[in-house]
């Protein structure tokens, strides 16, 4: 109760005492008592009912260790403009997806899976900065590993530094791909020197940052880079519980003329099934059809799987967290309450602006 009220335990205990309830910090109080405390703090407690519905609907409890199974790593590519992010993603995809697919047609769904040494790696195909911004804005944690692309002929640039800061703030592991090694002006030693100045000390210099020289253009160093991704994933010991209701993040979403709202989801825990009801932010819907990154129809998507789904009532926002839920009616109720909360927030922020305007006029 104290956490929800944003008060200290002592504050709540004090109010309880004033109300004649002798309680300690770990005691359970009933709803009516909690309501009285809310009134004491002049906090509207209908809000608590919102949380209760969310809690009843969404099981966010931690998984017991024995239910956890290894999952594949989720990787994002970041770096300065023109340093070769898209070329690198294309090179990885060309080598590992298109060549093995009949016809070689890969659908763009904002994320794809590659297989290396019999193991999967999921790449988010959205611009790295966008993925991180969305993720931080919603408090979601999407990626495990960031590949920082640095052009060997250009070195560390402003957006490289920005990417380093994003990745550090999100607590993800960084692997550096020193790209454009085919260029005569390539100077990897200078890149490593500059990385060190930003707190990323290469392994060969006694630090813990893996640097892999690559040429996205000539498709060189790609296998080594993927091996390093798997090595890093091993150290992270990534796990999830495939036997629970699915939870994950909206990677991309758009309105398709023929198919309606189309969303690319990354399943992060649990397994998403065709026919599941999901809530993503303020949007609810039933997964009518689900396709993988190769455009194949699938019915089950385990952790670390990117899928494209149709069936939502509206277009969710990239970065929204989604949950598969058992009760569609309750999900709609929760969505409505979230919409209401959003409105309130917007109202408050416009009030704040007008107050600021007022002050600036004085
Ligand atoms: P933005 O999305 O605009 O930020 O750029 P990007 O980081 O995705 O870079 P992109 O892959 O578009 O590559 C930029 C330019 O660098 C293109 O002209 C590529 O052909 C070139 N390029 C990328 N990788 C290499 C490489 O390994 N060697 C050489 N010589 N050129 C490369
Ligand atoms: Mg690009």
mmCIF file of C-alpha atoms in Angstrom, residues 49-233:
data_model
loop_
_atom_site.group_PDB
_atom_site.id
_atom_site.type_symbol
_atom_site.label_atom_id
_atom_site.label_comp_id
_atom_site.label_asym_id
_atom_site.label_seq_id
_atom_site.Cartn_x
_atom_site.Cartn_y
_atom_site.Cartn_z
ATOM 1 C CA UNK A 49 -9.393 -1.111 -8.531
ATOM 2 C CA UNK A 50 -7.596 -0.534 -11.847
ATOM 3 C CA UNK A 51 -4.538 -2.218 -10.429
ATOM 4 C CA UNK A 52 -6.658 -5.039 -9.075
ATOM 5 C CA UNK A 53 -8.128 -5.777 -12.493
ATOM 6 C CA UNK A 54 -4.667 -5.683 -14.013
ATOM 7 C CA UNK A 55 -3.427 -8.045 -11.351
ATOM 8 C CA UNK A 56 -6.371 -10.368 -11.744
ATOM 9 C CA UNK A 57 -5.953 -10.436 -15.487
ATOM 10 C CA UNK A 58 -2.187 -10.535 -15.856
ATOM 11 C CA UNK A 59 0.018 -13.003 -14.091
ATOM 12 C CA UNK A 60 3.361 -11.243 -13.805
ATOM 13 C CA UNK A 61 4.762 -13.460 -11.090
ATOM 14 C CA UNK A 62 8.319 -14.705 -11.399
ATOM 15 C CA UNK A 63 8.900 -18.147 -12.775
ATOM 16 C CA UNK A 64 10.323 -20.858 -10.580
ATOM 17 C CA UNK A 65 13.761 -21.972 -11.713
ATOM 18 C CA UNK A 66 12.603 -25.466 -12.622
ATOM 19 C CA UNK A 67 10.150 -23.998 -15.145
ATOM 20 C CA UNK A 68 12.811 -22.026 -16.993
ATOM 21 C CA UNK A 69 14.289 -23.202 -20.261
ATOM 22 C CA UNK A 70 17.084 -21.694 -22.367
ATOM 23 C CA UNK A 71 15.937 -19.135 -24.939
ATOM 24 C CA UNK A 72 17.778 -17.596 -27.865
ATOM 25 C CA UNK A 73 19.314 -14.109 -27.638
ATOM 26 C CA UNK A 74 17.630 -10.990 -28.992
ATOM 27 C CA UNK A 75 20.035 -8.626 -30.716
ATOM 28 C CA UNK A 76 19.787 -5.057 -31.935
ATOM 29 C CA UNK A 77 22.237 -3.275 -34.263
ATOM 30 C CA UNK A 78 23.131 0.308 -33.441
ATOM 31 C CA UNK A 79 25.639 2.893 -34.623
ATOM 32 C CA UNK A 80 26.318 6.187 -36.324
ATOM 33 C CA UNK A 81 24.587 7.133 -39.546
ATOM 34 C CA UNK A 82 26.099 5.442 -42.624
ATOM 35 C CA UNK A 83 28.387 3.198 -40.607
ATOM 36 C CA UNK A 84 26.668 0.158 -42.111
ATOM 37 C CA UNK A 85 23.839 -0.995 -39.797
ATOM 38 C CA UNK A 86 21.474 -1.873 -42.631
ATOM 39 C CA UNK A 87 24.249 -3.446 -44.694
ATOM 40 C CA UNK A 88 25.271 -5.591 -41.743
ATOM 41 C CA UNK A 89 21.697 -6.720 -41.043
ATOM 42 C CA UNK A 90 21.321 -7.515 -44.743
ATOM 43 C CA UNK A 91 24.607 -9.419 -44.825
ATOM 44 C CA UNK A 92 23.564 -11.509 -41.816
ATOM 45 C CA UNK A 93 20.157 -12.171 -43.301
ATOM 46 C CA UNK A 94 21.529 -12.971 -46.755
ATOM 47 C CA UNK A 95 23.972 -15.483 -45.350
ATOM 48 C CA UNK A 96 21.546 -17.181 -43.004
ATOM 49 C CA UNK A 97 17.999 -16.711 -44.096
ATOM 50 C CA UNK A 98 17.505 -16.097 -47.785
ATOM 51 C CA UNK A 99 19.973 -18.734 -48.921
ATOM 52 C CA UNK A 100 18.166 -21.444 -47.023
ATOM 53 C CA UNK A 101 14.634 -20.389 -47.954
ATOM 54 C CA UNK A 102 12.980 -21.713 -51.055
ATOM 55 C CA UNK A 103 12.520 -18.781 -53.395
ATOM 56 C CA UNK A 104 14.580 -16.611 -51.097
ATOM 57 C CA UNK A 105 11.757 -14.284 -50.258
ATOM 58 C CA UNK A 106 11.883 -12.907 -46.778
ATOM 59 C CA UNK A 107 9.017 -10.868 -45.558
ATOM 60 C CA UNK A 108 9.934 -7.722 -43.687
ATOM 61 C CA UNK A 109 8.383 -7.838 -40.252
ATOM 62 C CA UNK A 110 10.850 -5.724 -38.272
ATOM 63 C CA UNK A 111 12.610 -8.689 -36.759
ATOM 64 C CA UNK A 112 14.073 -11.946 -37.981
ATOM 65 C CA UNK A 113 15.684 -15.105 -36.759
ATOM 66 C CA UNK A 114 18.895 -16.616 -38.065
ATOM 67 C CA UNK A 115 20.348 -19.996 -37.305
ATOM 68 C CA UNK A 116 24.027 -20.406 -36.525
ATOM 69 C CA UNK A 117 25.531 -23.749 -35.464
ATOM 70 C CA UNK A 118 22.031 -25.086 -34.868
ATOM 71 C CA UNK A 119 21.115 -22.221 -32.557
ATOM 72 C CA UNK A 120 18.757 -19.320 -33.174
ATOM 73 C CA UNK A 121 19.567 -15.629 -32.879
ATOM 74 C CA UNK A 122 16.761 -13.065 -33.105
ATOM 75 C CA UNK A 123 17.633 -9.754 -34.725
ATOM 76 C CA UNK A 124 15.476 -6.701 -34.297
ATOM 77 C CA UNK A 125 15.451 -5.103 -37.695
ATOM 78 C CA UNK A 126 14.201 -1.754 -36.458
ATOM 79 C CA UNK A 127 16.661 1.112 -36.129
ATOM 80 C CA UNK A 128 18.502 0.446 -32.901
ATOM 81 C CA UNK A 129 17.937 3.869 -31.443
ATOM 82 C CA UNK A 130 14.216 3.675 -32.106
ATOM 83 C CA UNK A 131 13.991 0.270 -30.428
ATOM 84 C CA UNK A 132 15.818 1.560 -27.386
ATOM 85 C CA UNK A 133 13.834 4.763 -27.160
ATOM 86 C CA UNK A 134 10.543 2.871 -27.338
ATOM 87 C CA UNK A 135 11.796 0.346 -24.850
ATOM 88 C CA UNK A 136 12.945 2.925 -22.359
ATOM 89 C CA UNK A 137 9.803 4.992 -22.745
ATOM 90 C CA UNK A 138 7.659 1.992 -21.764
ATOM 91 C CA UNK A 139 10.040 0.440 -19.290
ATOM 92 C CA UNK A 140 10.279 -2.632 -21.471
ATOM 93 C CA UNK A 141 13.425 -4.596 -21.878
ATOM 94 C CA UNK A 142 13.630 -6.003 -25.369
ATOM 95 C CA UNK A 143 17.197 -6.795 -26.253
ATOM 96 C CA UNK A 144 19.929 -8.836 -24.658
ATOM 97 C CA UNK A 145 22.832 -7.811 -26.847
ATOM 98 C CA UNK A 146 23.616 -4.658 -28.832
ATOM 99 C CA UNK A 147 25.964 -4.845 -31.793
ATOM 100 C CA UNK A 148 27.635 -1.477 -32.058
ATOM 101 C CA UNK A 149 28.649 -0.821 -35.647
ATOM 102 C CA UNK A 150 31.627 1.494 -36.043
ATOM 103 C CA UNK A 151 33.048 2.264 -39.474
ATOM 104 C CA UNK A 152 36.781 1.623 -39.379
ATOM 105 C CA UNK A 153 37.446 4.591 -41.657
ATOM 106 C CA UNK A 154 35.361 7.032 -39.644
ATOM 107 C CA UNK A 155 35.696 6.014 -36.008
ATOM 108 C CA UNK A 156 33.553 6.945 -33.020
ATOM 109 C CA UNK A 157 30.997 9.600 -33.964
ATOM 110 C CA UNK A 158 28.255 11.386 -31.978
ATOM 111 C CA UNK A 159 25.586 8.722 -32.599
ATOM 112 C CA UNK A 160 28.086 6.024 -31.689
ATOM 113 C CA UNK A 161 28.455 7.649 -28.291
ATOM 114 C CA UNK A 162 24.674 7.983 -28.025
ATOM 115 C CA UNK A 163 24.302 4.286 -28.830
ATOM 116 C CA UNK A 164 26.898 3.357 -26.195
ATOM 117 C CA UNK A 165 24.981 5.379 -23.617
ATOM 118 C CA UNK A 166 21.627 3.858 -24.605
ATOM 119 C CA UNK A 167 23.019 0.335 -24.369
ATOM 120 C CA UNK A 168 24.730 1.008 -21.054
ATOM 121 C CA UNK A 169 21.591 2.565 -19.572
ATOM 122 C CA UNK A 170 19.562 -0.454 -20.666
ATOM 123 C CA UNK A 171 22.161 -2.786 -19.219
ATOM 124 C CA UNK A 172 22.639 -4.836 -22.374
ATOM 125 C CA UNK A 173 25.900 -6.452 -23.458
ATOM 126 C CA UNK A 174 27.779 -4.637 -26.203
ATOM 127 C CA UNK A 175 29.674 -6.327 -29.036
ATOM 128 C CA UNK A 176 31.551 -4.006 -31.383
ATOM 129 C CA UNK A 177 31.540 -4.706 -35.115
ATOM 130 C CA UNK A 178 34.341 -2.698 -36.668
ATOM 131 C CA UNK A 179 32.901 -2.375 -40.162
ATOM 132 C CA UNK A 180 34.203 -1.375 -43.602
ATOM 133 C CA UNK A 181 37.452 -3.257 -43.035
ATOM 134 C CA UNK A 182 37.739 -3.605 -46.815
ATOM 135 C CA UNK A 183 38.440 0.099 -47.156
ATOM 136 C CA UNK A 184 42.091 1.096 -47.551
ATOM 137 C CA UNK A 185 41.606 3.858 -44.950
ATOM 138 C CA UNK A 186 40.314 1.392 -42.354
ATOM 139 C CA UNK A 187 42.002 1.940 -39.019
ATOM 140 C CA UNK A 188 40.688 -0.501 -36.399
ATOM 141 C CA UNK A 189 43.356 0.423 -33.849
ATOM 142 C CA UNK A 190 42.124 4.003 -33.826
ATOM 143 C CA UNK A 191 38.552 2.751 -33.278
ATOM 144 C CA UNK A 192 39.671 0.623 -30.306
ATOM 145 C CA UNK A 193 41.573 3.573 -28.837
ATOM 146 C CA UNK A 194 38.463 5.751 -29.057
ATOM 147 C CA UNK A 195 36.259 2.986 -27.600
ATOM 148 C CA UNK A 196 38.560 2.819 -24.595
ATOM 149 C CA UNK A 197 38.044 6.531 -24.056
ATOM 150 C CA UNK A 198 34.322 5.785 -23.757
ATOM 151 C CA UNK A 199 34.751 3.049 -21.218
ATOM 152 C CA UNK A 200 34.675 0.131 -23.676
ATOM 153 C CA UNK A 201 38.028 -1.615 -23.344
ATOM 154 C CA UNK A 202 38.631 -4.285 -26.026
ATOM 155 C CA UNK A 203 39.426 -7.825 -24.838
ATOM 156 C CA UNK A 204 42.802 -7.826 -26.552
ATOM 157 C CA UNK A 205 43.672 -4.790 -24.469
ATOM 158 C CA UNK A 206 42.704 -6.433 -21.202
ATOM 159 C CA UNK A 207 39.054 -5.330 -21.127
ATOM 160 C CA UNK A 208 35.850 -7.287 -21.631
ATOM 161 C CA UNK A 209 34.507 -5.828 -24.868
ATOM 162 C CA UNK A 210 34.547 -8.131 -27.868
ATOM 163 C CA UNK A 211 35.513 -6.368 -31.121
ATOM 164 C CA UNK A 212 35.033 -8.147 -34.429
ATOM 165 C CA UNK A 213 36.443 -6.705 -37.670
ATOM 166 C CA UNK A 214 33.873 -7.116 -40.449
ATOM 167 C CA UNK A 215 32.995 -5.979 -43.934
ATOM 168 C CA UNK A 216 29.261 -5.924 -44.425
ATOM 169 C CA UNK A 217 29.858 -5.108 -48.079
ATOM 170 C CA UNK A 218 32.106 -8.108 -48.756
ATOM 171 C CA UNK A 219 30.306 -10.366 -46.253
ATOM 172 C CA UNK A 220 33.513 -10.879 -44.293
ATOM 173 C CA UNK A 221 33.671 -11.508 -40.558
ATOM 174 C CA UNK A 222 29.934 -12.195 -40.326
ATOM 175 C CA UNK A 223 30.349 -15.775 -39.045
ATOM 176 C CA UNK A 224 32.853 -14.675 -36.409
ATOM 177 C CA UNK A 225 30.462 -11.935 -35.312
ATOM 178 C CA UNK A 226 27.591 -14.422 -34.937
ATOM 179 C CA UNK A 227 29.853 -16.776 -32.995
ATOM 180 C CA UNK A 228 30.631 -13.940 -30.610
ATOM 181 C CA UNK A 229 26.910 -13.252 -30.229
ATOM 182 C CA UNK A 230 26.361 -16.887 -29.212
ATOM 183 C CA UNK A 231 29.343 -16.787 -26.852
ATOM 184 C CA UNK A 232 27.951 -13.669 -25.191
ATOM 185 C CA UNK A 233 24.508 -15.274 -24.997
#
